[in-house]
């Protein structure tokens, strides 16, 4: 089959690009652990308030400058509604829904989760800049969806 | 007799081999796909580095 020289160059260029993208994603996924937020733990949606760790929402210190932040989501808010976080701390958010599907997104970070009743979801981020951050619901969850938010103060 | 044969030989037209079509110039096409490819790579890299920076 006759291929024009330019076609060959373009196909090689495209092939190299594809391989480079896939290698980058593969290395990130398998060696750096970057993957979409997901968690294998399950919880009874009606029993969230009685189930650890969501029976005591808030920060739990897990290591040197490392914290777990357990925040159940519900119509129309998160618990706790406002929380202070030390600057530079690595925070792992754990959330689940007590009722319907919610979102859990913090603009300016990579935290962006879908909160499905019955499932626990987790995401980790490090707050390197002080200031106020907001947690927003980005899945339409009912009449008060636009009011659903929580505040994080990084000091 | 041989002369006649010769005459017919020269009159017979040989089948003309199909002429290869003149290749159209692909320089503009090449330039445009390269620009497009570069834009795709840049957009991919910018999203990727934004992700890394926010990690």
PDB file of N, CA and C in Angstrom, chain A residues 55-105:
ATOM      1  N   UNK A  55     -20.461   8.406  62.967  1.00  0.00           N
ATOM      2  CA  UNK A  55     -21.187   8.751  64.195  1.00  0.00           C
ATOM      3  C   UNK A  55     -20.539   9.952  64.879  1.00  0.00           C
ATOM      4  N   UNK A  56     -19.250  10.189  64.579  1.00  0.00           N
ATOM      5  CA  UNK A  56     -18.563  11.379  65.123  1.00  0.00           C
ATOM      6  C   UNK A  56     -17.935  12.139  63.968  1.00  0.00           C
ATOM      7  N   UNK A  57     -18.717  12.956  63.250  1.00  0.00           N
ATOM      8  CA  UNK A  57     -18.164  13.684  62.105  1.00  0.00           C
ATOM      9  C   UNK A  57     -17.061  14.648  62.543  1.00  0.00           C
ATOM     10  N   UNK A  58     -16.054  14.824  61.715  1.00  0.00           N
ATOM     11  CA  UNK A  58     -14.993  15.785  62.018  1.00  0.00           C
ATOM     12  C   UNK A  58     -13.622  15.215  61.740  1.00  0.00           C
ATOM     13  N   UNK A  59     -12.618  15.976  62.207  1.00  0.00           N
ATOM     14  CA  UNK A  59     -11.218  15.634  61.948  1.00  0.00           C
ATOM     15  C   UNK A  59     -10.718  14.547  62.883  1.00  0.00           C
ATOM     16  N   UNK A  60      -9.940  13.627  62.350  1.00  0.00           N
ATOM     17  CA  UNK A  60      -9.260  12.618  63.162  1.00  0.00           C
ATOM     18  C   UNK A  60      -7.807  12.607  62.720  1.00  0.00           C
ATOM     19  N   UNK A  61      -6.893  12.821  63.680  1.00  0.00           N
ATOM     20  CA  UNK A  61      -5.460  12.845  63.328  1.00  0.00           C
ATOM     21  C   UNK A  61      -4.997  11.405  63.085  1.00  0.00           C
ATOM     22  N   UNK A  62      -4.345  11.198  61.960  1.00  0.00           N
ATOM     23  CA  UNK A  62      -3.902   9.826  61.647  1.00  0.00           C
ATOM     24  C   UNK A  62      -2.385   9.715  61.559  1.00  0.00           C
ATOM     25  N   UNK A  63      -1.691  10.853  61.545  1.00  0.00           N
ATOM     26  CA  UNK A  63      -0.234  10.803  61.439  1.00  0.00           C
ATOM     27  C   UNK A  63       0.341  12.198  61.484  1.00  0.00           C
ATOM     28  N   UNK A  64       1.623  12.303  61.140  1.00  0.00           N
ATOM     29  CA  UNK A  64       2.306  13.596  61.150  1.00  0.00           C
ATOM     30  C   UNK A  64       1.705  14.491  60.078  1.00  0.00           C
ATOM     31  N   UNK A  65       0.935  15.496  60.534  1.00  0.00           N
ATOM     32  CA  UNK A  65       0.274  16.425  59.605  1.00  0.00           C
ATOM     33  C   UNK A  65      -0.686  15.717  58.641  1.00  0.00           C
ATOM     34  N   UNK A  66      -1.253  14.610  59.112  1.00  0.00           N
ATOM     35  CA  UNK A  66      -2.216  13.864  58.295  1.00  0.00           C
ATOM     36  C   UNK A  66      -3.513  13.703  59.086  1.00  0.00           C
ATOM     37  N   UNK A  67      -4.614  13.927  58.402  1.00  0.00           N
ATOM     38  CA  UNK A  67      -5.905  13.845  59.076  1.00  0.00           C
ATOM     39  C   UNK A  67      -6.910  13.113  58.200  1.00  0.00           C
ATOM     40  N   UNK A  68      -7.847  12.463  58.850  1.00  0.00           N
ATOM     41  CA  UNK A  68      -9.052  11.977  58.180  1.00  0.00           C
ATOM     42  C   UNK A  68     -10.154  12.958  58.519  1.00  0.00           C
ATOM     43  N   UNK A  69     -10.970  13.304  57.541  1.00  0.00           N
ATOM     44  CA  UNK A  69     -12.114  14.177  57.805  1.00  0.00           C
ATOM     45  C   UNK A  69     -13.368  13.431  57.384  1.00  0.00           C
ATOM     46  N   UNK A  70     -14.132  13.010  58.385  1.00  0.00           N
ATOM     47  CA  UNK A  70     -15.349  12.244  58.119  1.00  0.00           C
ATOM     48  C   UNK A  70     -16.533  13.185  58.046  1.00  0.00           C
ATOM     49  N   UNK A  71     -17.161  13.259  56.911  1.00  0.00           N
ATOM     50  CA  UNK A  71     -18.251  14.213  56.689  1.00  0.00           C
ATOM     51  C   UNK A  71     -19.422  13.542  55.980  1.00  0.00           C
ATOM     52  N   UNK A  72     -20.444  13.141  56.728  1.00  0.00           N
ATOM     53  CA  UNK A  72     -21.626  12.619  56.036  1.00  0.00           C
ATOM     54  C   UNK A  72     -22.325  13.723  55.233  1.00  0.00           C
ATOM     55  N   UNK A  73     -22.896  13.360  54.106  1.00  0.00           N
ATOM     56  CA  UNK A  73     -23.659  14.299  53.276  1.00  0.00           C
ATOM     57  C   UNK A  73     -25.142  13.971  53.415  1.00  0.00           C
ATOM     58  N   UNK A  74     -25.962  14.994  53.397  1.00  0.00           N
ATOM     59  CA  UNK A  74     -27.416  14.778  53.540  1.00  0.00           C
ATOM     60  C   UNK A  74     -28.132  15.950  52.899  1.00  0.00           C
ATOM     61  N   UNK A  75     -29.456  15.841  52.745  1.00  0.00           N
ATOM     62  CA  UNK A  75     -30.211  16.989  52.224  1.00  0.00           C
ATOM     63  C   UNK A  75     -30.364  18.009  53.357  1.00  0.00           C
ATOM     64  N   UNK A  76     -29.894  19.219  53.271  1.00  0.00           N
ATOM     65  CA  UNK A  76     -29.064  19.804  52.240  1.00  0.00           C
ATOM     66  C   UNK A  76     -27.833  20.373  52.910  1.00  0.00           C
ATOM     67  N   UNK A  77     -26.878  19.504  53.227  1.00  0.00           N
ATOM     68  CA  UNK A  77     -25.673  19.994  53.870  1.00  0.00           C
ATOM     69  C   UNK A  77     -24.677  18.888  54.154  1.00  0.00           C
ATOM     70  N   UNK A  78     -23.627  19.279  54.867  1.00  0.00           N
ATOM     71  CA  UNK A  78     -22.584  18.344  55.277  1.00  0.00           C
ATOM     72  C   UNK A  78     -22.353  18.541  56.769  1.00  0.00           C
ATOM     73  N   UNK A  79     -21.920  17.495  57.433  1.00  0.00           N
ATOM     74  CA  UNK A  79     -21.566  17.638  58.839  1.00  0.00           C
ATOM     75  C   UNK A  79     -20.082  17.304  58.988  1.00  0.00           C
ATOM     76  N   UNK A  80     -19.303  18.165  59.674  1.00  0.00           N
ATOM     77  CA  UNK A  80     -19.676  19.470  60.213  1.00  0.00           C
ATOM     78  C   UNK A  80     -19.812  20.520  59.100  1.00  0.00           C
ATOM     79  N   UNK A  81     -20.594  21.543  59.435  1.00  0.00           N
ATOM     80  CA  UNK A  81     -20.889  22.584  58.447  1.00  0.00           C
ATOM     81  C   UNK A  81     -19.715  23.519  58.191  1.00  0.00           C
ATOM     82  N   UNK A  82     -18.872  23.683  59.217  1.00  0.00           N
ATOM     83  CA  UNK A  82     -17.676  24.522  59.061  1.00  0.00           C
ATOM     84  C   UNK A  82     -16.552  23.882  59.860  1.00  0.00           C
ATOM     85  N   UNK A  83     -15.370  23.839  59.273  1.00  0.00           N
ATOM     86  CA  UNK A  83     -14.271  23.162  59.959  1.00  0.00           C
ATOM     87  C   UNK A  83     -12.954  23.872  59.693  1.00  0.00           C
ATOM     88  N   UNK A  84     -12.104  23.895  60.723  1.00  0.00           N
ATOM     89  CA  UNK A  84     -10.794  24.526  60.584  1.00  0.00           C
ATOM     90  C   UNK A  84      -9.744  23.440  60.374  1.00  0.00           C
ATOM     91  N   UNK A  85      -8.869  23.696  59.396  1.00  0.00           N
ATOM     92  CA  UNK A  85      -7.847  22.711  59.040  1.00  0.00           C
ATOM     93  C   UNK A  85      -6.480  23.375  59.123  1.00  0.00           C
ATOM     94  N   UNK A  86      -5.485  22.683  59.723  1.00  0.00           N
ATOM     95  CA  UNK A  86      -4.146  23.279  59.770  1.00  0.00           C
ATOM     96  C   UNK A  86      -3.526  23.365  58.370  1.00  0.00           C
ATOM     97  N   UNK A  87      -2.789  24.458  58.147  1.00  0.00           N
ATOM     98  CA  UNK A  87      -2.164  24.704  56.840  1.00  0.00           C
ATOM     99  C   UNK A  87      -1.150  23.611  56.512  1.00  0.00           C
ATOM    100  N   UNK A  88      -1.169  23.158  55.274  1.00  0.00           N
ATOM    101  CA  UNK A  88      -0.193  22.168  54.812  1.00  0.00           C
ATOM    102  C   UNK A  88      -0.523  20.741  55.207  1.00  0.00           C
ATOM    103  N   UNK A  89      -1.685  20.535  55.814  1.00  0.00           N
ATOM    104  CA  UNK A  89      -2.045  19.186  56.246  1.00  0.00           C
ATOM    105  C   UNK A  89      -2.603  18.382  55.085  1.00  0.00           C
ATOM    106  N   UNK A  90      -2.303  17.097  55.103  1.00  0.00           N
ATOM    107  CA  UNK A  90      -2.870  16.199  54.099  1.00  0.00           C
ATOM    108  C   UNK A  90      -4.184  15.641  54.648  1.00  0.00           C
ATOM    109  N   UNK A  91      -5.258  15.976  53.987  1.00  0.00           N
ATOM    110  CA  UNK A  91      -6.589  15.608  54.467  1.00  0.00           C
ATOM    111  C   UNK A  91      -7.192  14.532  53.568  1.00  0.00           C
ATOM    112  N   UNK A  92      -7.667  13.460  54.190  1.00  0.00           N
ATOM    113  CA  UNK A  92      -8.419  12.454  53.441  1.00  0.00           C
ATOM    114  C   UNK A  92      -9.888  12.573  53.839  1.00  0.00           C
ATOM    115  N   UNK A  93     -10.692  12.986  52.890  1.00  0.00           N
ATOM    116  CA  UNK A  93     -12.126  13.143  53.137  1.00  0.00           C
ATOM    117  C   UNK A  93     -12.814  11.787  52.974  1.00  0.00           C
ATOM    118  N   UNK A  94     -13.677  11.478  53.922  1.00  0.00           N
ATOM    119  CA  UNK A  94     -14.527  10.297  53.778  1.00  0.00           C
ATOM    120  C   UNK A  94     -15.956  10.779  53.867  1.00  0.00           C
ATOM    121  N   UNK A  95     -16.760  10.382  52.928  1.00  0.00           N
ATOM    122  CA  UNK A  95     -18.153  10.826  52.966  1.00  0.00           C
ATOM    123  C   UNK A  95     -19.078   9.720  52.474  1.00  0.00           C
ATOM    124  N   UNK A  96     -20.316   9.818  52.903  1.00  0.00           N
ATOM    125  CA  UNK A  96     -21.364   8.944  52.394  1.00  0.00           C
ATOM    126  C   UNK A  96     -22.677   9.713  52.488  1.00  0.00           C
ATOM    127  N   UNK A  97     -23.689   9.221  51.814  1.00  0.00           N
ATOM    128  CA  UNK A  97     -24.962   9.939  51.821  1.00  0.00           C
ATOM    129  C   UNK A  97     -25.969   9.250  52.729  1.00  0.00           C
ATOM    130  N   UNK A  98     -26.752  10.072  53.430  1.00  0.00           N
ATOM    131  CA  UNK A  98     -27.811   9.511  54.277  1.00  0.00           C
ATOM    132  C   UNK A  98     -29.096   9.301  53.489  1.00  0.00           C
ATOM    133  N   UNK A  99     -29.186   9.913  52.300  1.00  0.00           N
ATOM    134  CA  UNK A  99     -30.473   9.869  51.583  1.00  0.00           C
ATOM    135  C   UNK A  99     -30.312   9.659  50.078  1.00  0.00           C
ATOM    136  N   UNK A 100     -30.066  10.739  49.345  1.00  0.00           N
ATOM    137  CA  UNK A 100     -30.015  10.622  47.889  1.00  0.00           C
ATOM    138  C   UNK A 100     -28.579  10.834  47.405  1.00  0.00           C
ATOM    139  N   UNK A 101     -28.401  10.792  46.099  1.00  0.00           N
ATOM    140  CA  UNK A 101     -27.072  11.017  45.530  1.00  0.00           C
ATOM    141  C   UNK A 101     -26.699  12.489  45.670  1.00  0.00           C
ATOM    142  N   UNK A 102     -25.517  12.739  46.210  1.00  0.00           N
ATOM    143  CA  UNK A 102     -25.003  14.100  46.336  1.00  0.00           C
ATOM    144  C   UNK A 102     -23.651  14.204  45.627  1.00  0.00           C
ATOM    145  N   UNK A 103     -23.150  15.433  45.580  1.00  0.00           N
ATOM    146  CA  UNK A 103     -21.791  15.656  45.100  1.00  0.00           C
ATOM    147  C   UNK A 103     -20.969  16.199  46.255  1.00  0.00           C
ATOM    148  N   UNK A 104     -19.642  16.104  46.114  1.00  0.00           N
ATOM    149  CA  UNK A 104     -18.735  16.600  47.153  1.00  0.00           C
ATOM    150  C   UNK A 104     -17.521  17.151  46.420  1.00  0.00           C
ATOM    151  N   UNK A 105     -17.563  18.444  46.120  1.00  0.00           N
ATOM    152  CA  UNK A 105     -16.496  19.048  45.322  1.00  0.00           C
ATOM    153  C   UNK A 105     -15.923  20.246  46.046  1.00  0.00           C
TER     154      UNK A 105
END
